[in-house]
Coordinates of C-alpha atoms and ligand atoms in Angstrom, one line a residue:
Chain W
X1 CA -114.6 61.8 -192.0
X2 CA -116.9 59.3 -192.4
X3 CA -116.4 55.7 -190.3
X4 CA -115.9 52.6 -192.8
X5 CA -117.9 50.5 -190.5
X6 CA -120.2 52.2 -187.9
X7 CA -122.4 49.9 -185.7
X8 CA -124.7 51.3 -183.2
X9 CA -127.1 49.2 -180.8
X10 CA -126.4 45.9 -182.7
X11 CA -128.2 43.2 -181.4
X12 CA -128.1 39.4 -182.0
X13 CA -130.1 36.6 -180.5
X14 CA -130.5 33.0 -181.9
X15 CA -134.1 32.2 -180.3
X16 CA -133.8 32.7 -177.3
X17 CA -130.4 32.7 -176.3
X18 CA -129.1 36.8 -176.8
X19 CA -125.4 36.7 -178.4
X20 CA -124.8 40.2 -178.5
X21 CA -126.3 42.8 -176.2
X22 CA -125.9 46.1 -177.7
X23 CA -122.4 46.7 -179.5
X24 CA -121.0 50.3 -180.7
X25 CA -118.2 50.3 -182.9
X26 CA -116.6 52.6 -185.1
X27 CA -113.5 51.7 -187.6
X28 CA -112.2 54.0 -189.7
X29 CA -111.3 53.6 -192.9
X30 CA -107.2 52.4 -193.1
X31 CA -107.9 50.9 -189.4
X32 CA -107.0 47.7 -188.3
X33 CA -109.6 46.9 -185.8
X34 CA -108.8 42.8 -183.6
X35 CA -111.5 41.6 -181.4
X36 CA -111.1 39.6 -178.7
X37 CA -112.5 37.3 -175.8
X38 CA -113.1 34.1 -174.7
X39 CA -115.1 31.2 -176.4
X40 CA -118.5 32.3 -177.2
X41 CA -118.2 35.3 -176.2
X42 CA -119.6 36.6 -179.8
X43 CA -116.4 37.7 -182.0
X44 CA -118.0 35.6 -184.9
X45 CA -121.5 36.5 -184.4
X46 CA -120.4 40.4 -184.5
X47 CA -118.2 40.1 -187.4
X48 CA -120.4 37.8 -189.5
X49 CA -123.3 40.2 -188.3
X50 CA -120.9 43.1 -190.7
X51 CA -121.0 41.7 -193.7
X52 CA -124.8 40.2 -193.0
X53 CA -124.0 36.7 -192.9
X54 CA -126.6 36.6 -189.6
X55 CA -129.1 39.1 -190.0
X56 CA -128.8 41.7 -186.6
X57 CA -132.0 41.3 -184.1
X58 CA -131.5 45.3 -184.0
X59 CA -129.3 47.9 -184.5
X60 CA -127.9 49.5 -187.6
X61 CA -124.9 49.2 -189.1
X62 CA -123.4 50.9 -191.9
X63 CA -120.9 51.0 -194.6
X64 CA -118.9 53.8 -195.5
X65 CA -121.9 56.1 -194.5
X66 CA -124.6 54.1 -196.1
X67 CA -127.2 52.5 -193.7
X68 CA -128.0 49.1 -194.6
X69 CA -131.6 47.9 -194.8
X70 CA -134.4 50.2 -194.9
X71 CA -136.3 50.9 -191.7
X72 CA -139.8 50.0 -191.4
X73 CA -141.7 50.8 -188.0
X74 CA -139.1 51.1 -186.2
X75 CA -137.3 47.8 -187.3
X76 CA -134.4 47.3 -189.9
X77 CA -136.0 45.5 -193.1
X78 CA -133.7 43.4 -195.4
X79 CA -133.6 42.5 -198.7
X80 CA -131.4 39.2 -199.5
X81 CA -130.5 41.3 -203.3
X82 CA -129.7 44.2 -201.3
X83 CA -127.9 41.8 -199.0
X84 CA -126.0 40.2 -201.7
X85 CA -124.6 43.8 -203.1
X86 CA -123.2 44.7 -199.8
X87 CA -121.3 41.7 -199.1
X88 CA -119.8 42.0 -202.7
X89 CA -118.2 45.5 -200.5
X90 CA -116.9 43.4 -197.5
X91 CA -114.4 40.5 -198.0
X92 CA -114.4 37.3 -195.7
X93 CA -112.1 34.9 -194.9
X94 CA -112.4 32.0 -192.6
X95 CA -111.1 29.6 -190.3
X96 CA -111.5 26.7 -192.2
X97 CA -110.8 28.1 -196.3
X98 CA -113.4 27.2 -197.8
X99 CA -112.0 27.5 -201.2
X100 CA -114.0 25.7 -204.2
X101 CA -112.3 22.0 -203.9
X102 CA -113.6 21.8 -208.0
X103 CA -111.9 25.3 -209.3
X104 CA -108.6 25.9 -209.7
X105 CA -106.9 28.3 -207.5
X106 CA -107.4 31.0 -210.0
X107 CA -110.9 30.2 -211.0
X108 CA -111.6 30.2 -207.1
X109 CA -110.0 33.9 -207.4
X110 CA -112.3 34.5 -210.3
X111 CA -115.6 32.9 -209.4
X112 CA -116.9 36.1 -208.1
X113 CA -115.6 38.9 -210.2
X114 CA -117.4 36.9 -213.0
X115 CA -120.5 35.4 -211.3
X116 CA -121.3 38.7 -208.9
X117 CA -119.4 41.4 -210.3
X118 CA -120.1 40.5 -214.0
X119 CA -116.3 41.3 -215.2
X120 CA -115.0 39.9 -218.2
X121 CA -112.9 37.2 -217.8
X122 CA -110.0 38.8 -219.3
X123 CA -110.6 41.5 -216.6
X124 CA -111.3 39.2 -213.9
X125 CA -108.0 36.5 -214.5
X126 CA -105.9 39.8 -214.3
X127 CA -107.1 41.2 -211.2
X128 CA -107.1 37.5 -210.1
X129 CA -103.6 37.5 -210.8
X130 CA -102.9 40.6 -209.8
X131 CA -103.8 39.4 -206.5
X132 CA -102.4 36.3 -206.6
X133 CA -99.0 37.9 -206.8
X134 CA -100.2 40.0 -203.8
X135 CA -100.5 37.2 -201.4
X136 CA -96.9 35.4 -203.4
X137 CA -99.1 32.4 -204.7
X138 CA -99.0 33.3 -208.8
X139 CA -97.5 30.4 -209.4
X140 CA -100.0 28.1 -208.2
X141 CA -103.1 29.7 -210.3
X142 CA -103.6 26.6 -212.1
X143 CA -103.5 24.0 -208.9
X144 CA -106.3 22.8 -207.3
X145 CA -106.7 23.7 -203.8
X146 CA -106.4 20.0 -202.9
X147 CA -102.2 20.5 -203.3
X148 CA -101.9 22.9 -201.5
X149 CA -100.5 23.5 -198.1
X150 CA -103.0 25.1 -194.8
X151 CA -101.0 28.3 -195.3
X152 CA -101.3 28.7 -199.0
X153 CA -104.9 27.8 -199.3
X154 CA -105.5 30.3 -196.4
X155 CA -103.8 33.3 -199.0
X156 CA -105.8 32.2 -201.6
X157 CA -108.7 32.6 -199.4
X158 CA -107.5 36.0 -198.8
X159 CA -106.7 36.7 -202.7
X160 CA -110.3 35.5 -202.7
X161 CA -111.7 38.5 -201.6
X162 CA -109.1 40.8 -202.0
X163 CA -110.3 40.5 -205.5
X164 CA -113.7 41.5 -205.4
X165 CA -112.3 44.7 -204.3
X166 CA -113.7 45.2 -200.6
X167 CA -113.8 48.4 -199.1
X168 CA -113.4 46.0 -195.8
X169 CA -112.0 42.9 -194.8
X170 CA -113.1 40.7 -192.0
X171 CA -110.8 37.6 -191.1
X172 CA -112.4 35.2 -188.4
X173 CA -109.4 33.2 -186.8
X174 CA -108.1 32.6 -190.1
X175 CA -104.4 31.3 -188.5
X176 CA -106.7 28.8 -185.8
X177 CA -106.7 25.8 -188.1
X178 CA -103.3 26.2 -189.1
X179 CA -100.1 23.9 -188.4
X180 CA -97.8 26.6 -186.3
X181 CA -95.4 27.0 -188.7
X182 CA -97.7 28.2 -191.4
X183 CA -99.1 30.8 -189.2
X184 CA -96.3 33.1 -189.7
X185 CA -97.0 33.6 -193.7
X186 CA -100.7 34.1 -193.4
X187 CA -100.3 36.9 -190.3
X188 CA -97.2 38.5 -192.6
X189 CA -100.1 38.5 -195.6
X190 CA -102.2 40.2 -193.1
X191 CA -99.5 43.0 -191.8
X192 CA -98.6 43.8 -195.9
X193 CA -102.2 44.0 -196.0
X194 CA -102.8 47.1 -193.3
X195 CA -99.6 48.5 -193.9
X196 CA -101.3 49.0 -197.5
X197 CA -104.0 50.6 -195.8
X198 CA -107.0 48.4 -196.4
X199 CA -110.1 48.7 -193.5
X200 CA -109.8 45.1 -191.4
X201 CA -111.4 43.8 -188.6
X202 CA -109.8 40.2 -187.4
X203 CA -110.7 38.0 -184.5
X204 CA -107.8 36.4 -183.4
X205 CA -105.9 34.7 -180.7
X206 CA -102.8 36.1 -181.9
X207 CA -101.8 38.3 -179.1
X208 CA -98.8 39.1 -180.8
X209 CA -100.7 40.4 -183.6
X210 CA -103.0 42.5 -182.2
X211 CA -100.1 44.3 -180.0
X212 CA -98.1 44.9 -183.3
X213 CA -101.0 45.3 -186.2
X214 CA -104.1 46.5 -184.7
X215 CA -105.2 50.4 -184.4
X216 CA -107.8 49.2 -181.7
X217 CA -108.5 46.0 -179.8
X218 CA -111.7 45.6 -178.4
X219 CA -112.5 42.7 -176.0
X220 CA -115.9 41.0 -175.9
X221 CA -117.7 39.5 -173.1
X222 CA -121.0 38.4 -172.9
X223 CA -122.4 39.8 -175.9
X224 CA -120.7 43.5 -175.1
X225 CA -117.5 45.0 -175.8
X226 CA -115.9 45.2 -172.0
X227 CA -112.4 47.2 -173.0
X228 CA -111.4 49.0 -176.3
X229 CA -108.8 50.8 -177.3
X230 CA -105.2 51.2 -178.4
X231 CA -103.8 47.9 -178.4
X232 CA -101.1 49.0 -175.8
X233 CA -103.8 50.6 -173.4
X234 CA -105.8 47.6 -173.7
X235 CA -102.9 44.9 -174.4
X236 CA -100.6 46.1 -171.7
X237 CA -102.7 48.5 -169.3
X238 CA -106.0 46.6 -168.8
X239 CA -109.0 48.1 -166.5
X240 CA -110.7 45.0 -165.8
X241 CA -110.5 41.7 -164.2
X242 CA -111.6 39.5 -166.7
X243 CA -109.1 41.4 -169.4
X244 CA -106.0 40.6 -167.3
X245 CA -107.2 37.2 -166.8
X246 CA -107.3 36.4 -170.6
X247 CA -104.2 37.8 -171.2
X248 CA -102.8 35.6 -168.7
X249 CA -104.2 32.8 -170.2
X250 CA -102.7 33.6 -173.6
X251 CA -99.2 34.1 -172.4
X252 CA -99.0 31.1 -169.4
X253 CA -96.0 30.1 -171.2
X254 CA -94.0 32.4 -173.2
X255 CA -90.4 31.7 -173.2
X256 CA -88.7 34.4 -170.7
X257 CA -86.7 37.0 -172.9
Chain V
X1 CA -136.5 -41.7 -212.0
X2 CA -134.2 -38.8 -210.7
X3 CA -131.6 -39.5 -212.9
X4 CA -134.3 -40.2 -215.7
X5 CA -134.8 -36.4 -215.4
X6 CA -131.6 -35.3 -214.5
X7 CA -130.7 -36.8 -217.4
X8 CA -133.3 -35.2 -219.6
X9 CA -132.2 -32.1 -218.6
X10 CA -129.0 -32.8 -219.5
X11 CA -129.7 -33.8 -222.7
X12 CA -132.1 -30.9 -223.5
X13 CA -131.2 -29.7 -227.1
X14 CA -129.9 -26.2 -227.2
X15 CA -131.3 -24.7 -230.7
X16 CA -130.9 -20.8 -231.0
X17 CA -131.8 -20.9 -234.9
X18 CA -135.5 -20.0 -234.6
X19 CA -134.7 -17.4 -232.0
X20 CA -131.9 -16.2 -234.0
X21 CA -133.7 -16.0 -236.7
X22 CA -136.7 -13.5 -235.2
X23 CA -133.3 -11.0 -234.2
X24 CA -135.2 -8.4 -235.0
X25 CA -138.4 -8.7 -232.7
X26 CA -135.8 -8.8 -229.6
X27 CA -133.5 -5.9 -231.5
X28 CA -136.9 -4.0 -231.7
X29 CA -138.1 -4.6 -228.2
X30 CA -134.6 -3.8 -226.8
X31 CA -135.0 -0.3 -228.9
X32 CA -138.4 0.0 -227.3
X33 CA -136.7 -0.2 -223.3
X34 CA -134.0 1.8 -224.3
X35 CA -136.2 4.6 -225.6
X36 CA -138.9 4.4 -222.2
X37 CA -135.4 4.2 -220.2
X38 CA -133.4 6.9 -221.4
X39 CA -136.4 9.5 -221.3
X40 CA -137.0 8.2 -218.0
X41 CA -133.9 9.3 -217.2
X42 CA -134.4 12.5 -219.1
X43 CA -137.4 13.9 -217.3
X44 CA -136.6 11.4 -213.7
X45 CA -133.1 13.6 -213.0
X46 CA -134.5 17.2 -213.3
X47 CA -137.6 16.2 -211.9
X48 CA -136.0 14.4 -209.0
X49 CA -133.8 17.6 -208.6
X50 CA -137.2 19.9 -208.6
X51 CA -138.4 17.3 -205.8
X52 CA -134.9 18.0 -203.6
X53 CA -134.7 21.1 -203.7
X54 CA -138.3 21.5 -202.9
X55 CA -137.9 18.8 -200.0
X56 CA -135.0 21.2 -198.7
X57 CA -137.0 24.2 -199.1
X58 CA -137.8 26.7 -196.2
X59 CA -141.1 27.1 -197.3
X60 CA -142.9 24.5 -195.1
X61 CA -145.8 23.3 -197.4
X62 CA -144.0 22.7 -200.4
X63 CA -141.2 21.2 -198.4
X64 CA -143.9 18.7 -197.1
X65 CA -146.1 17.8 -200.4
X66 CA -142.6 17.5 -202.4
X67 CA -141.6 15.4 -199.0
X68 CA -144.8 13.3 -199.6
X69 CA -144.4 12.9 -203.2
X70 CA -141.0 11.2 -202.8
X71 CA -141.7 9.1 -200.0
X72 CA -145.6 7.9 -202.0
X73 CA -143.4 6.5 -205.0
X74 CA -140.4 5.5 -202.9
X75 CA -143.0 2.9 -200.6
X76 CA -145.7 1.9 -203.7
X77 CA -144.8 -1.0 -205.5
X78 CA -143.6 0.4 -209.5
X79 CA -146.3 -2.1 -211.0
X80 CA -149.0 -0.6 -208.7
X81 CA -147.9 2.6 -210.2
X82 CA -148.1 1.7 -213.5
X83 CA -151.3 -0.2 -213.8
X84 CA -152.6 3.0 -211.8
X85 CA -151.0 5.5 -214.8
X86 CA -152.4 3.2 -217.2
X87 CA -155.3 1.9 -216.2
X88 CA -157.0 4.7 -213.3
X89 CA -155.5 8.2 -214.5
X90 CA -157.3 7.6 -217.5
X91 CA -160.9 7.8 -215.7
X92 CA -159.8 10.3 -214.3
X93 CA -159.1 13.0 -216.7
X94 CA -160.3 11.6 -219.6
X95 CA -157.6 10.7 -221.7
X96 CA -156.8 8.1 -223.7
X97 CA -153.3 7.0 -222.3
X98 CA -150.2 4.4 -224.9
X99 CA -148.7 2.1 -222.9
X100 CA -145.7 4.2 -223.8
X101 CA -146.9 7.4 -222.8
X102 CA -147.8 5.7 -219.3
X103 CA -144.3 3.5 -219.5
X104 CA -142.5 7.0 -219.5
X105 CA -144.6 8.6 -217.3
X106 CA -144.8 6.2 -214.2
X107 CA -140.7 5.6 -214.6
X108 CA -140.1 9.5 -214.9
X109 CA -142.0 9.8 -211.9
X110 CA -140.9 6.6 -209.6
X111 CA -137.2 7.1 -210.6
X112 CA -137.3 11.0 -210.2
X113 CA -138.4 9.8 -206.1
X114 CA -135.3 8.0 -205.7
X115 CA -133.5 10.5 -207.9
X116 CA -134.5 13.2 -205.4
X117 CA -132.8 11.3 -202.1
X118 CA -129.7 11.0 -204.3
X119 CA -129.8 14.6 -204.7
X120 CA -130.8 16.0 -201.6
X121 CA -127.7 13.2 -200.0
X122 CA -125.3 14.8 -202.5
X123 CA -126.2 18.4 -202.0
X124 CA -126.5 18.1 -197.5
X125 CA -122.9 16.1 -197.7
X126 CA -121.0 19.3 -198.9
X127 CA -119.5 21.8 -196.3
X128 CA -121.7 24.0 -195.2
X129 CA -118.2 26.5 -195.4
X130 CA -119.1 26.1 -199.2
X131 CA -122.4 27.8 -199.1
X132 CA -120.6 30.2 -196.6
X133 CA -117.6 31.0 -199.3
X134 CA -120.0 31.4 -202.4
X135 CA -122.8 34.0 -199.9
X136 CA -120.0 35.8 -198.7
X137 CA -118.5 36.8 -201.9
X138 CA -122.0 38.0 -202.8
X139 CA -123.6 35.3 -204.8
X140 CA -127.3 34.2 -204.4
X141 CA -128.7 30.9 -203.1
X142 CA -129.4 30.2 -206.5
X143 CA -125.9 30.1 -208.5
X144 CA -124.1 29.0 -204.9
X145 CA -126.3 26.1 -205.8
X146 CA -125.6 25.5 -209.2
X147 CA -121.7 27.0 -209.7
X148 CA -120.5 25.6 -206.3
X149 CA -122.8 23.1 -204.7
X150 CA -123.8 21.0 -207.4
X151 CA -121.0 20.6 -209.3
X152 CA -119.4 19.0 -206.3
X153 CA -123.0 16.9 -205.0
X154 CA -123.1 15.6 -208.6
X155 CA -119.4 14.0 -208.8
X156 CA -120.2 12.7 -205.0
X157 CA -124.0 11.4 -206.4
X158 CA -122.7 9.4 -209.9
X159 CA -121.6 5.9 -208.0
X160 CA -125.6 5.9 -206.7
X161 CA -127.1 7.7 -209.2
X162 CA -125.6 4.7 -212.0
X163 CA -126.9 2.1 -208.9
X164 CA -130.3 3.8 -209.4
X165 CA -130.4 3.6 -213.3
X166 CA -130.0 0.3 -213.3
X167 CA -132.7 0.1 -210.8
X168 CA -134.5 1.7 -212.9
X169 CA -133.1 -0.6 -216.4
X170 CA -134.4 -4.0 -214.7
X171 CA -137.6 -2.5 -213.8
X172 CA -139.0 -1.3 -217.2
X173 CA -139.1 -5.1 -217.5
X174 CA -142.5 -4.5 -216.1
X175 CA -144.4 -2.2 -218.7
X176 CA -144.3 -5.4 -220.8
X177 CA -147.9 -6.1 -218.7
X178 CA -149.6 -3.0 -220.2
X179 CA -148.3 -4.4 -223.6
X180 CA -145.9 -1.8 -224.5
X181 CA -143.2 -4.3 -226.7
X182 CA -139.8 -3.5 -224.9
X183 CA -137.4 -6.4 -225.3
X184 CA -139.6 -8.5 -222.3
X185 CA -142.9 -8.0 -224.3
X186 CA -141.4 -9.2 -227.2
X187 CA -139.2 -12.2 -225.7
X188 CA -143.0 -13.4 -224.2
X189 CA -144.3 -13.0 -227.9
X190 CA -141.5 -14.5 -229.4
X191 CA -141.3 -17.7 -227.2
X192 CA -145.1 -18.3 -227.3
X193 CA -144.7 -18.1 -231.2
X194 CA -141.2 -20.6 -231.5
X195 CA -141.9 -22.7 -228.5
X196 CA -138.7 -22.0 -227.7
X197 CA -138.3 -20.1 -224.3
X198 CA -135.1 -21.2 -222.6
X199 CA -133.1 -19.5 -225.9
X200 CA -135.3 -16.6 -226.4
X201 CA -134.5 -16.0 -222.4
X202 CA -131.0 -16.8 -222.4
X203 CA -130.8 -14.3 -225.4
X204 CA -132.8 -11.6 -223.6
X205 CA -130.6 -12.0 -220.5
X206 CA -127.1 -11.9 -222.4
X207 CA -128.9 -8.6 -224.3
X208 CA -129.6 -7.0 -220.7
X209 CA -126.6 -7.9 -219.3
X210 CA -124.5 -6.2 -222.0
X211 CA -127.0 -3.3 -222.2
X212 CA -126.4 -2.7 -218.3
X213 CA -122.4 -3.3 -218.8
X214 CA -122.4 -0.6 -221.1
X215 CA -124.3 1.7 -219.2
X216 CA -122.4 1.3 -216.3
X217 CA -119.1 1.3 -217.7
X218 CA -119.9 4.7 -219.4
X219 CA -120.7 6.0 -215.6
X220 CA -117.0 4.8 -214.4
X221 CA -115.9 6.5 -217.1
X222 CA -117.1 9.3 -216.2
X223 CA -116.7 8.9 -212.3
X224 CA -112.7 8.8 -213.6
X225 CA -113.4 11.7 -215.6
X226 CA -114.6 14.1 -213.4
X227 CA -112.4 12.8 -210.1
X228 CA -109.6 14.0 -212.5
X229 CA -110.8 17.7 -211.3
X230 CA -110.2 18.3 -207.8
X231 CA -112.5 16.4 -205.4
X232 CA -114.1 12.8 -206.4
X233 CA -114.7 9.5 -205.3
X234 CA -112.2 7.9 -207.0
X235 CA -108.8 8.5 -207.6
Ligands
ATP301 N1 -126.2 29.9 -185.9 C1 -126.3 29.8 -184.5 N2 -127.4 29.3 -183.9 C2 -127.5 29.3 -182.6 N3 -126.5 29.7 -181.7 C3 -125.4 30.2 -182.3 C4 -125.3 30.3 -183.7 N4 -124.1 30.9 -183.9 C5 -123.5 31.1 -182.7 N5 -124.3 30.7 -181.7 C6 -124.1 30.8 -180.3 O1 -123.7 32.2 -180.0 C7 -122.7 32.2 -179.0 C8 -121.5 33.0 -179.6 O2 -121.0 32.4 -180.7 P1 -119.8 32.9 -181.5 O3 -119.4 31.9 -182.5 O4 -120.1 34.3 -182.0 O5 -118.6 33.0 -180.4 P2 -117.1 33.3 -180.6 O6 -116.7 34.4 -179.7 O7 -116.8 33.4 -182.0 O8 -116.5 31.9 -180.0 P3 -115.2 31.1 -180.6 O9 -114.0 31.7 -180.0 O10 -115.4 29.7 -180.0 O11 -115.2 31.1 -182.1 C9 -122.3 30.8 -178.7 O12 -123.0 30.5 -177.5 C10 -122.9 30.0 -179.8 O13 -123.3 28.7 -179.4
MG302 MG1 -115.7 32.2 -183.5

């Protein structure tokens, strides 16, 4: 069976400072996939390095067996149209939203279906809505994104790209800029969202999550992936230092059971 | 002897009838600025868009020459810029230029400078997140730019883009001195003819003040309009 995502020897540097040394990863298609580590450590450099936000330095990664980019004396070669295709395949949702403040919530769902995808709008408002019901938001198609709450603009986010139909989703602390009571819908969004089988890979803080969601955690530091693994192996069993030590950190102080 | 004059003053007899009666030169000339104006506007806001967007550019020369082209009619005095249209173009290239031809030309040009700055503030003040939403559900630089950058610069630009315009209004007052007859030309003409400059003026002032008030109602309106969707200045 063929990987959804397959990364080998990916490289990242931003002049001169190298953010990621050499990463492998594999995630199958259906897999849940969290990444972890400490600040700067390179979670949003890999993932945004998936769906070709940052061009790689080196490496190759590719996408449900196809390589991206062609290769060229030994280097990768890009193509922003080719570029542009492939992140039509790979949904992203982010910290902060970024929904379009001028759309309504359903023309932000519809934006790229019609734009990118070149779907009729008939086409495009019922998959909108279609996923709109998805994330529980239908009723608020016709809101701007302005009245809405953190936790609904973040599922609209998510409807977003859920509606261009990606073969994989990346989420990049999506809960982080949340108040902590609207954490809980997003993550349960999230959950409904693997339990339906679609390919993820999320960087999150959310312990919790990663012990009950992921397939495999993998913990970044300094530009590598130190531990990976079943979440309970890596979660609960952890070879390394600086593993324990950031799980300690995250769980200072949890109320005792 | 003060009050002798102070008193002349005073008693200085207001007589609109001549002035009144020569309507039609001032209606003409206030035609004639409206005209240069509006197509300032017309070729100034795409052209000062071009300019922007080439200032932002990551190609380095054109980001510098579209750099120097803003900040060469942004620092040169407009009548320096006319008379040179008018007067020094010509010898150059050999053609014949009408005071309105170089009227629309040097205003196109001048206003599409500070046009540009407007634009390029409007576009750098939205989220760089937007760009990031709009490239990773696959769209180009291109309609990022136009379906989700600019319709959100524009509403942010309209307060300074109306500020600019009437800018622009007062100083088309100046293409009266390569004898193109907009309403200034024509006041001059008119109060050399009826000896009567303190009406003709007070006329032409009340006609550009309401001319301006027009044109900058019509922007609130629209500010209101377009705050109405989503994000705007006002609310
Ligand atoms: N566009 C960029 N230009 C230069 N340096 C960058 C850029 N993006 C990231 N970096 C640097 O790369 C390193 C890794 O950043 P990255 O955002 O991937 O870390 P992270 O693990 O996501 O951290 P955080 O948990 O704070 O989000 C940091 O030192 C950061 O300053
Ligand atoms: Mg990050």
């Amino acid at each position: 069976m063929t990987n959804a995502v397959e990364i080998r020897g990916l490289r990242k540097s931003f002049s001169d400072l190298e953010v990621l040394k050499g990463i492998d990863l594999d995630v199958a298609e259906g897999e849940a996939v969290v990444l972890l580590g400490s600040s700067g450590s390179g979670k949003s450099t890999l993932l945004r390095c998936i769906n070709f936000m940052e061009e790689p330095t080196a490496g190759q990664i590719r996408l449900n067996g196809d390589l991206i980019g062609t290769e060229q004396g030994g280097r990768m070669r890009y193509h922003e149209a080719d570029l542009c295709k492939l992140r039509t395949r790979i949904g992203m949702v982010f910290q902060h939203f970024n929904l379009f403040p001028h759309m309504t919530v359903l023309e932000n769902v519809m934006e790229g279906q019609t734009i990118v995808l070149g779907r009729s709008k008939a086409e495009a408002k019922d998959k909108a809505m279609t996923q709109l019901l998805r994330v529980g938001l239908e009723m608020k198609a016709e809101e701007y994104p302005a009245r809405l709450s953190g936790g609904q603009k973040q599922r609209v986010a998510i409807a977003r790209a859920l509606a261009m139909d990606p073969e994989v989703m990346l989420f990049d602390e999506v809960t982080s800029a949340l108040d902590p009571e609207l954490v809980g819908e997003v993550l349960k969004t999230m959950l409904q969202l693997a339990e339906d089988g679609m390919t993820m890979v999320c960087v999150t803080h959310e312990i919790g999550f990663a012990y009950h969601v992921a397939n495999k955690v993998c913990f970044l530091h300094d530009g590598l992936i130190l531990e990976q693994g079943a979440p309970q192996f890596v979660l609960q069993t952890p070879e390394t230092q600086r593993v324990r030590d950031f799980l300690a950190g995250h769980s200072l102080f949890k109320l005792p059971n | 002897m003060v009050v002798e004059i102070v008193r002349e003053r005073l008693l200085y007899e207001w007589d609109f009838v001549a002035t009144l009666a020569d309507m039609d030169l001032l209606l003409l000339g206030l035609w004639n600025t409206i005209q240069v104006f509006f197509l300032a506007l017309v070729f100034g806001v795409p052209l000062g868009l071009g300019l922007a967007l080439g200032r932002m550019s990551r190609i380095l020369v054109l980001s510098q020459l579209c750099s120097f082209i803003i900040e060469f009619f942004r620092t040169t005095p407009p009548l320096v810029q006319l008379f040179w249209f008018f007067f020094a173009l010509p010898i150059l290239i050999s053609v014949q230029m009408t005071p309105f031809v170089a009227s629309v030309l040097t205003f196109s040009i001048q206003s599409s400078a500070f046009f540009a700055e407007i634009f390029r503030g409007g576009i750098n003040s939205i989220d760089k997140g937007q760009w990031e939403a709009a490239k990773a559900i696959g769209m180009t630089r291109k309609s990022s730019l136009t379906r989700i950058i600019l319709p959100q610069a524009v509403k942010r630009m309209i307060p300074a883009f109306a500020e600019r315009s009437i800018e622009l209004l007062k100083t088309t007052t100046l293409i009266s001195t390569v004898s193109y007859a907009d309403l200034m030309f024509q006041a001059n003409e008119l109060a050399s003819k009826n000896f009567r400059p303190l009406e003709v003026y007070t006329v032409v002032a009340i006609m550009y003040f309401f001319l301006i008030l027009t044109f900058s109602q019509l922007t609130i309106r629209l500010e209101y309009r377009l705050a109405k969707t989503g994000e705007g200045t006002l609310r």
